């Protein structure tokens, strides 16, 4: 039995079918579920919610939450070999340990940890310690540190599968990937982005390997941009299910697909991380918001 650390006044642990942390920092609010270390809400003060979480999502033990920031580890999707299950790895459906929560100026940092056990080793034969630092502030900073605590090299995928809230996906543009090669997972084709990505109601599922690009969602309906900037993260994914696929998804309300876009960052498949025994790798992402008349 793991004991709960003392929490600062600005952080509450709310028990439920799934326990969650409610953070009310001077600069921003957020919610983080212990299952999956899943951030489901973040809004800097005076901003509308930046993350999208489906009103039809299950919040049940062992089931992935639809929305927020699913943490994909140690494989992405069905894995590069396309035969892995559960989709996006086990980390998003496992309970993470709350290590600490601390106030730092006008922000709050929450630290969560996942280590291997019998169940994870049955799915992936490696010993590891994953530490996730979520800093809730004017921007949202996410740092995923993975240490190989086993005796053999380990290779893994990792991704922060961020669902951003948008006014209408048909009116947004995703900038930053112009000139970057991608594989279209829906069509099974490859290409190079020549323009910002736009959405017309069809499935968009593109993986951009080998890029460190900042990805900026411009949303005229909300009058704002949302930028994701990273360190040590070389893959980007852009996903929106579109009308037809969304219809078949039980955990997405009709038409909710119009109000979300996933701009994901990580190191997946060709960009997978390889760690020698005892080695550590840390991916960081910073999500920031600004008004469209300002610079992204
Ligand atoms: O339904 P899930 O497992 O959360 O995955 C959602 C999507 O996640 C995206 O990252 C993948 O590129 C898609 O192929 C996938 O459909």
mmCIF file of C-alpha atoms and ligand atoms in Angstrom:
data_model
loop_
_atom_site.group_PDB
_atom_site.id
_atom_site.type_symbol
_atom_site.label_atom_id
_atom_site.label_comp_id
_atom_site.label_asym_id
_atom_site.label_seq_id
_atom_site.Cartn_x
_atom_site.Cartn_y
_atom_site.Cartn_z
ATOM 1 C CA UNK A 1 0.000 0.000 0.000
ATOM 2 C CA UNK A 2 1.515 3.313 -1.087
ATOM 3 C CA UNK A 3 0.837 6.282 1.202
ATOM 4 C CA UNK A 4 -0.273 9.667 -0.156
ATOM 5 C CA UNK A 5 2.287 12.443 0.266
ATOM 6 C CA UNK A 6 1.309 15.703 1.989
ATOM 7 C CA UNK A 7 -0.201 18.021 -0.584
ATOM 8 C CA UNK A 8 -0.028 21.819 -0.743
ATOM 9 C CA UNK A 9 -3.326 23.722 -0.294
ATOM 10 C CA UNK A 10 -3.613 24.262 -4.006
ATOM 11 C CA UNK A 11 -3.783 20.533 -4.782
ATOM 12 C CA UNK A 12 -6.647 18.233 -3.763
ATOM 13 C CA UNK A 13 -6.829 14.468 -4.200
ATOM 14 C CA UNK A 14 -10.433 13.649 -5.106
ATOM 15 C CA UNK A 15 -11.328 9.981 -4.658
ATOM 16 C CA UNK A 16 -13.710 8.380 -7.172
ATOM 17 C CA UNK A 17 -13.990 5.414 -9.533
ATOM 18 C CA UNK A 18 -10.659 6.846 -10.642
ATOM 19 C CA UNK A 19 -8.783 9.109 -8.203
ATOM 20 C CA UNK A 20 -7.832 12.500 -9.558
ATOM 21 C CA UNK A 21 -5.824 15.532 -8.529
ATOM 22 C CA UNK A 22 -7.439 18.918 -8.837
ATOM 23 C CA UNK A 23 -4.861 21.701 -9.124
ATOM 24 C CA UNK A 24 -5.777 25.334 -8.578
ATOM 25 C CA UNK A 25 -2.544 27.285 -9.040
ATOM 26 C CA UNK A 26 -2.447 31.124 -9.150
ATOM 27 C CA UNK A 27 -1.614 30.931 -12.869
ATOM 28 C CA UNK A 28 -3.743 27.976 -14.033
ATOM 29 C CA UNK A 29 -6.064 25.125 -13.137
ATOM 30 C CA UNK A 30 -5.703 21.454 -14.074
ATOM 31 C CA UNK A 31 -6.936 17.946 -13.399
ATOM 32 C CA UNK A 32 -4.724 14.861 -13.413
ATOM 33 C CA UNK A 33 -5.927 11.273 -13.017
ATOM 34 C CA UNK A 34 -3.572 8.864 -11.279
ATOM 35 C CA UNK A 35 -4.525 6.164 -13.771
ATOM 36 C CA UNK A 36 -2.229 6.806 -16.684
ATOM 37 C CA UNK A 37 -0.852 10.012 -15.064
ATOM 38 C CA UNK A 38 -3.495 11.416 -17.362
ATOM 39 C CA UNK A 39 -3.850 15.203 -17.528
ATOM 40 C CA UNK A 40 -7.482 15.770 -18.563
ATOM 41 C CA UNK A 41 -7.789 19.537 -18.102
ATOM 42 C CA UNK A 42 -5.558 22.599 -18.129
ATOM 43 C CA UNK A 43 -6.471 26.250 -18.482
ATOM 44 C CA UNK A 44 -4.270 29.241 -17.706
ATOM 45 C CA UNK A 45 -6.286 31.870 -15.764
ATOM 46 C CA UNK A 46 -8.423 33.907 -18.197
ATOM 47 C CA UNK A 47 -8.226 31.230 -20.928
ATOM 48 C CA UNK A 48 -10.937 28.790 -22.026
ATOM 49 C CA UNK A 49 -9.980 25.111 -21.473
ATOM 50 C CA UNK A 50 -7.003 24.223 -23.663
ATOM 51 C CA UNK A 51 -7.449 20.456 -23.519
ATOM 52 C CA UNK A 52 -10.405 18.556 -24.921
ATOM 53 C CA UNK A 53 -11.855 15.654 -22.918
ATOM 54 C CA UNK A 54 -14.873 13.799 -24.261
ATOM 55 C CA UNK A 55 -18.119 14.002 -22.308
ATOM 56 C CA UNK A 56 -18.668 10.351 -23.315
ATOM 57 C CA UNK A 57 -15.309 9.137 -22.002
ATOM 58 C CA UNK A 58 -15.225 6.186 -19.635
ATOM 59 C CA UNK A 59 -13.511 6.914 -16.320
ATOM 60 C CA UNK A 60 -13.070 3.297 -15.328
ATOM 61 C CA UNK A 61 -10.191 1.225 -14.064
ATOM 62 C CA UNK A 62 -8.300 -0.302 -16.966
ATOM 63 C CA UNK A 63 -10.048 1.757 -19.666
ATOM 64 C CA UNK A 64 -8.317 4.583 -21.497
ATOM 65 C CA UNK A 65 -9.705 8.089 -21.010
ATOM 66 C CA UNK A 66 -10.735 9.765 -24.280
ATOM 67 C CA UNK A 67 -9.132 13.191 -24.327
ATOM 68 C CA UNK A 68 -6.628 15.203 -22.321
ATOM 69 C CA UNK A 69 -3.091 13.859 -22.631
ATOM 70 C CA UNK A 70 -2.891 10.081 -22.846
ATOM 71 C CA UNK A 71 0.676 9.009 -22.150
ATOM 72 C CA UNK A 72 1.735 6.338 -24.651
ATOM 73 C CA UNK A 73 4.473 3.969 -23.413
ATOM 74 C CA UNK A 74 6.286 1.631 -24.064
ATOM 75 C CA UNK A 75 4.820 1.387 -27.549
ATOM 76 C CA UNK A 76 2.806 3.725 -29.738
ATOM 77 C CA UNK A 77 -0.466 2.634 -31.392
ATOM 78 C CA UNK A 78 -0.126 -1.063 -32.242
ATOM 79 C CA UNK A 79 3.695 -0.721 -32.105
ATOM 80 C CA UNK A 80 5.985 -0.579 -35.115
ATOM 81 C CA UNK A 81 5.356 -4.306 -35.626
ATOM 82 C CA UNK A 82 1.597 -3.540 -35.663
ATOM 83 C CA UNK A 83 0.783 -6.447 -33.335
ATOM 84 C CA UNK A 84 0.949 -4.896 -29.857
ATOM 85 C CA UNK A 85 -1.933 -4.621 -27.436
ATOM 86 C CA UNK A 86 -3.302 -2.637 -25.645
ATOM 87 C CA UNK A 87 -3.117 0.213 -28.165
ATOM 88 C CA UNK A 88 -0.555 2.882 -27.170
ATOM 89 C CA UNK A 89 0.994 0.678 -24.470
ATOM 90 C CA UNK A 90 0.008 -0.112 -20.916
ATOM 91 C CA UNK A 91 1.108 3.123 -19.192
ATOM 92 C CA UNK A 92 -2.147 4.976 -19.879
ATOM 93 C CA UNK A 93 -4.264 2.317 -18.173
ATOM 94 C CA UNK A 94 -2.026 1.593 -15.185
ATOM 95 C CA UNK A 95 -2.227 3.368 -11.809
ATOM 96 C CA UNK A 96 0.735 5.724 -11.303
ATOM 97 C CA UNK A 97 2.103 6.533 -7.860
ATOM 98 C CA UNK A 98 1.803 10.130 -6.688
ATOM 99 C CA UNK A 99 5.329 11.055 -5.572
ATOM 100 C CA UNK A 100 4.831 14.720 -4.664
ATOM 101 C CA UNK A 101 3.132 17.992 -5.510
ATOM 102 C CA UNK A 102 4.908 21.288 -4.877
ATOM 103 C CA UNK A 103 4.123 24.960 -5.362
ATOM 104 C CA UNK A 104 6.787 26.897 -7.261
ATOM 105 C CA UNK A 105 5.991 30.601 -7.615
ATOM 106 C CA UNK A 106 2.610 30.833 -9.347
ATOM 107 C CA UNK A 107 2.806 27.253 -10.691
ATOM 108 C CA UNK A 108 2.352 23.787 -9.212
ATOM 109 C CA UNK A 109 4.407 20.723 -10.147
ATOM 110 C CA UNK A 110 3.003 17.239 -9.708
ATOM 111 C CA UNK A 111 5.331 14.221 -9.913
ATOM 112 C CA UNK A 112 4.060 10.729 -10.693
ATOM 113 C CA UNK A 113 5.892 7.445 -11.083
ATOM 114 C CA UNK A 114 5.379 4.072 -12.751
ATOM 115 C CA UNK A 115 7.716 1.118 -12.335
ATOM 116 C CA UNK A 116 7.668 -2.367 -13.767
ATOM 117 C CA UNK A 117 5.819 -5.180 -12.047
ATOM 118 C CA UNK A 118 4.713 -8.682 -12.986
ATOM 119 C CA UNK A 119 1.948 -7.397 -15.286
ATOM 120 C CA UNK A 120 4.120 -4.913 -17.163
ATOM 121 C CA UNK A 121 6.912 -7.488 -17.549
ATOM 122 C CA UNK A 122 4.403 -9.989 -18.983
ATOM 123 C CA UNK A 123 3.642 -7.417 -21.708
ATOM 124 C CA UNK A 124 7.164 -5.933 -22.069
ATOM 125 C CA UNK A 125 10.133 -7.776 -20.571
ATOM 126 C CA UNK A 126 12.008 -4.786 -19.132
ATOM 127 C CA UNK A 127 12.641 -3.224 -15.748
ATOM 128 C CA UNK A 128 12.102 0.541 -15.796
ATOM 129 C CA UNK A 129 11.265 3.579 -13.740
ATOM 130 C CA UNK A 130 9.179 6.273 -15.462
ATOM 131 C CA UNK A 131 8.878 9.645 -13.719
ATOM 132 C CA UNK A 132 6.445 12.225 -15.086
ATOM 133 C CA UNK A 133 6.669 15.873 -13.981
ATOM 134 C CA UNK A 134 3.643 17.984 -14.833
ATOM 135 C CA UNK A 135 4.044 21.713 -14.211
ATOM 136 C CA UNK A 136 0.728 23.532 -14.201
ATOM 137 C CA UNK A 137 1.366 27.180 -14.923
ATOM 138 C CA UNK A 138 0.889 29.874 -17.534
ATOM 139 C CA UNK A 139 2.190 27.151 -19.846
ATOM 140 C CA UNK A 140 1.895 23.403 -19.255
ATOM 141 C CA UNK A 141 5.263 21.690 -19.035
ATOM 142 C CA UNK A 142 5.513 17.912 -19.215
ATOM 143 C CA UNK A 143 8.714 15.970 -18.622
ATOM 144 C CA UNK A 144 8.787 12.201 -18.990
ATOM 145 C CA UNK A 145 11.967 10.610 -17.678
ATOM 146 C CA UNK A 146 12.522 6.900 -18.256
ATOM 147 C CA UNK A 147 15.345 4.953 -16.638
ATOM 148 C CA UNK A 148 16.359 1.476 -17.664
ATOM 149 C CA UNK A 149 16.711 -0.282 -14.306
ATOM 150 C CA UNK A 150 17.252 -3.701 -15.868
ATOM 151 C CA UNK A 151 20.377 -5.598 -16.970
ATOM 152 C CA UNK A 152 19.735 -5.493 -20.756
ATOM 153 C CA UNK A 153 19.240 -2.673 -23.289
ATOM 154 C CA UNK A 154 15.622 -1.531 -23.713
ATOM 155 C CA UNK A 155 13.974 0.079 -26.736
ATOM 156 C CA UNK A 156 10.648 1.861 -26.335
ATOM 157 C CA UNK A 157 8.213 4.318 -27.911
ATOM 158 C CA UNK A 158 6.844 7.262 -25.950
ATOM 159 C CA UNK A 159 4.268 9.887 -26.879
ATOM 160 C CA UNK A 160 2.158 12.595 -25.306
ATOM 161 C CA UNK A 161 -1.083 12.189 -27.252
ATOM 162 C CA UNK A 162 -2.460 15.673 -26.585
ATOM 163 C CA UNK A 163 -6.105 16.438 -27.438
ATOM 164 C CA UNK A 164 -6.450 20.197 -27.934
ATOM 165 C CA UNK A 165 -9.811 21.944 -27.666
ATOM 166 C CA UNK A 166 -10.677 23.901 -30.819
ATOM 167 C CA UNK A 167 -13.712 25.931 -31.847
ATOM 168 C CA UNK A 168 -14.268 23.976 -35.076
ATOM 169 C CA UNK A 169 -11.650 21.701 -36.593
ATOM 170 C CA UNK A 170 -12.805 22.775 -40.078
ATOM 171 C CA UNK A 171 -11.587 26.326 -39.430
ATOM 172 C CA UNK A 172 -8.180 25.645 -37.821
ATOM 173 C CA UNK A 173 -4.696 25.273 -39.327
ATOM 174 C CA UNK A 174 -1.833 23.240 -37.893
ATOM 175 C CA UNK A 175 1.406 25.065 -38.694
ATOM 176 C CA UNK A 176 5.046 24.039 -38.328
ATOM 177 C CA UNK A 177 5.135 20.807 -40.327
ATOM 178 C CA UNK A 178 5.510 22.400 -43.762
ATOM 179 C CA UNK A 179 8.391 20.698 -45.566
ATOM 180 C CA UNK A 180 8.336 17.687 -43.219
ATOM 181 C CA UNK A 181 7.882 14.126 -44.534
ATOM 182 C CA UNK A 182 5.028 12.043 -43.174
ATOM 183 C CA UNK A 183 3.381 8.669 -43.501
ATOM 184 C CA UNK A 184 -0.370 8.807 -43.851
ATOM 185 C CA UNK A 185 -1.510 5.992 -41.557
ATOM 186 C CA UNK A 186 -5.058 6.170 -42.931
ATOM 187 C CA UNK A 187 -4.176 5.924 -46.637
ATOM 188 C CA UNK A 188 -0.949 3.944 -46.246
ATOM 189 C CA UNK A 189 0.886 6.536 -48.353
ATOM 190 C CA UNK A 190 3.815 8.890 -47.808
ATOM 191 C CA UNK A 191 4.215 12.539 -48.612
ATOM 192 C CA UNK A 192 5.739 15.882 -47.657
ATOM 193 C CA UNK A 193 3.576 18.585 -46.121
ATOM 194 C CA UNK A 194 3.562 21.633 -48.397
ATOM 195 C CA UNK A 195 1.068 23.715 -46.424
ATOM 196 C CA UNK A 196 -0.375 23.918 -42.919
ATOM 197 C CA UNK A 197 -2.621 20.928 -42.172
ATOM 198 C CA UNK A 198 -6.372 21.554 -42.486
ATOM 199 C CA UNK A 199 -9.391 19.302 -41.866
ATOM 200 C CA UNK A 200 -12.493 18.681 -43.980
ATOM 201 C CA UNK A 201 -14.317 15.977 -42.009
ATOM 202 C CA UNK A 202 -12.237 13.044 -43.293
ATOM 203 C CA UNK A 203 -9.876 11.035 -41.049
ATOM 204 C CA UNK A 204 -6.434 12.649 -40.690
ATOM 205 C CA UNK A 205 -3.800 10.329 -39.189
ATOM 206 C CA UNK A 206 -0.250 11.393 -40.049
ATOM 207 C CA UNK A 207 3.046 10.441 -38.465
ATOM 208 C CA UNK A 208 6.014 12.782 -38.993
ATOM 209 C CA UNK A 209 9.278 11.065 -37.996
ATOM 210 C CA UNK A 210 12.623 12.754 -37.435
ATOM 211 C CA UNK A 211 11.471 16.305 -36.751
ATOM 212 C CA UNK A 212 11.866 18.710 -33.834
ATOM 213 C CA UNK A 213 9.326 21.191 -35.265
ATOM 214 C CA UNK A 214 7.236 23.407 -33.013
ATOM 215 C CA UNK A 215 3.610 22.610 -33.834
ATOM 216 C CA UNK A 216 1.160 25.502 -33.709
ATOM 217 C CA UNK A 217 -2.615 25.199 -33.909
ATOM 218 C CA UNK A 218 -4.192 28.434 -35.122
ATOM 219 C CA UNK A 219 -7.827 28.696 -34.091
ATOM 220 C CA UNK A 220 -9.532 31.855 -35.386
ATOM 221 C CA UNK A 221 -12.857 30.837 -33.733
ATOM 222 C CA UNK A 222 -11.213 31.053 -30.307
ATOM 223 C CA UNK A 223 -8.907 33.871 -31.447
ATOM 224 C CA UNK A 224 -5.858 31.998 -30.193
ATOM 225 C CA UNK A 225 -2.919 29.788 -31.063
ATOM 226 C CA UNK A 226 -1.709 26.775 -29.070
ATOM 227 C CA UNK A 227 1.962 25.893 -29.516
ATOM 228 C CA UNK A 228 3.758 22.679 -28.540
ATOM 229 C CA UNK A 229 7.530 22.899 -28.272
ATOM 230 C CA UNK A 230 9.755 20.005 -27.239
ATOM 231 C CA UNK A 231 13.197 18.795 -26.301
ATOM 232 C CA UNK A 232 14.509 15.304 -27.109
ATOM 233 C CA UNK A 233 11.295 14.459 -28.958
ATOM 234 C CA UNK A 234 11.649 13.678 -32.657
ATOM 235 C CA UNK A 235 8.217 12.445 -33.783
ATOM 236 C CA UNK A 236 5.008 14.370 -34.389
ATOM 237 C CA UNK A 237 1.546 12.964 -35.013
ATOM 238 C CA UNK A 238 -1.552 14.837 -36.170
ATOM 239 C CA UNK A 239 -4.883 13.064 -35.710
ATOM 240 C CA UNK A 240 -8.550 13.819 -36.034
ATOM 241 C CA UNK A 241 -10.951 10.881 -36.517
ATOM 242 C CA UNK A 242 -13.320 12.741 -38.856
ATOM 243 C CA UNK A 243 -17.062 12.140 -39.053
ATOM 244 C CA UNK A 244 -17.170 8.485 -40.076
ATOM 245 C CA UNK A 245 -14.631 7.046 -37.651
ATOM 246 C CA UNK A 246 -15.975 9.217 -34.812
ATOM 247 C CA UNK A 247 -19.444 7.781 -35.375
ATOM 248 C CA UNK A 248 -18.103 4.326 -34.504
ATOM 249 C CA UNK A 249 -16.323 5.505 -31.336
ATOM 250 C CA UNK A 250 -18.421 4.833 -28.232
ATOM 251 C CA UNK A 251 -16.423 7.282 -26.120
ATOM 252 C CA UNK A 252 -16.879 10.324 -28.344
ATOM 253 C CA UNK A 253 -20.207 12.185 -28.431
ATOM 254 C CA UNK A 254 -21.701 12.912 -31.864
ATOM 255 C CA UNK A 255 -19.984 15.947 -33.379
ATOM 256 C CA UNK A 256 -17.376 16.177 -30.581
ATOM 257 C CA UNK A 257 -14.724 15.303 -33.183
ATOM 258 C CA UNK A 258 -15.220 18.822 -34.549
ATOM 259 C CA UNK A 259 -14.026 20.356 -31.299
ATOM 260 C CA UNK A 260 -10.698 18.529 -30.944
ATOM 261 C CA UNK A 261 -7.423 17.964 -32.705
ATOM 262 C CA UNK A 262 -4.541 15.804 -31.530
ATOM 263 C CA UNK A 263 -1.057 17.227 -31.999
ATOM 264 C CA UNK A 264 1.129 14.580 -30.465
ATOM 265 C CA UNK A 265 4.834 14.591 -29.719
ATOM 266 C CA UNK A 266 7.210 11.810 -28.767
ATOM 267 C CA UNK A 267 9.745 9.308 -30.019
ATOM 268 C CA UNK A 268 7.985 6.535 -31.844
ATOM 269 C CA UNK A 269 8.809 3.649 -34.182
ATOM 270 C CA UNK A 270 11.849 4.787 -36.240
ATOM 271 C CA UNK A 271 12.570 7.368 -33.509
ATOM 272 C CA UNK A 272 12.198 4.900 -30.602
ATOM 273 C CA UNK A 273 14.517 5.465 -27.637
ATOM 274 C CA UNK A 274 17.246 2.926 -26.873
ATOM 275 C CA UNK A 275 18.587 2.843 -23.333
ATOM 276 C CA UNK A 276 21.555 0.866 -22.101
ATOM 277 C CA UNK A 277 21.251 -0.557 -18.562
ATOM 278 C CA UNK A 278 21.238 2.313 -16.049
ATOM 279 C CA UNK A 279 20.679 4.986 -18.733
ATOM 280 C CA UNK A 280 17.982 7.684 -18.555
ATOM 281 C CA UNK A 281 16.165 9.640 -21.250
ATOM 282 C CA UNK A 282 13.916 12.661 -20.677
ATOM 283 C CA UNK A 283 11.421 14.029 -23.175
ATOM 284 C CA UNK A 284 9.950 17.455 -22.460
ATOM 285 C CA UNK A 285 7.041 19.291 -24.002
ATOM 286 C CA UNK A 286 5.778 22.777 -23.314
ATOM 287 C CA UNK A 287 2.273 23.769 -24.358
ATOM 288 C CA UNK A 288 1.654 27.512 -24.524
ATOM 289 C CA UNK A 289 -1.323 29.624 -25.590
ATOM 290 C CA UNK A 290 -1.489 33.117 -27.071
ATOM 291 C CA UNK A 291 -3.829 35.421 -28.917
ATOM 292 C CA UNK A 292 -3.853 35.264 -32.708
ATOM 293 C CA UNK A 293 -2.690 38.842 -33.074
ATOM 294 C CA UNK A 294 0.456 37.909 -31.059
ATOM 295 C CA UNK A 295 3.523 35.914 -32.168
ATOM 296 C CA UNK A 296 3.521 32.106 -31.754
HETATM 297 O O1 LIG B 1 -8.309 5.137 -29.853
HETATM 298 P P1 LIG B 1 -6.899 5.301 -29.344
HETATM 299 O O2 LIG B 1 -6.241 3.983 -29.016
HETATM 300 O O3 LIG B 1 -6.820 6.265 -28.203
HETATM 301 O O4 LIG B 1 -6.051 5.902 -30.533
HETATM 302 C C1 LIG B 1 -6.482 7.044 -31.195
HETATM 303 C C2 LIG B 1 -5.547 7.374 -32.368
HETATM 304 O O5 LIG B 1 -4.306 7.771 -31.867
HETATM 305 C C3 LIG B 1 -3.430 8.305 -32.862
HETATM 306 O O6 LIG B 1 -2.250 8.719 -32.266
HETATM 307 C C4 LIG B 1 -3.120 7.238 -33.879
HETATM 308 O O7 LIG B 1 -2.271 7.769 -34.872
HETATM 309 C C5 LIG B 1 -4.421 6.727 -34.463
HETATM 310 O O8 LIG B 1 -4.157 5.692 -35.392
HETATM 311 C C6 LIG B 1 -5.359 6.253 -33.367
HETATM 312 O O9 LIG B 1 -6.604 5.881 -33.933
#
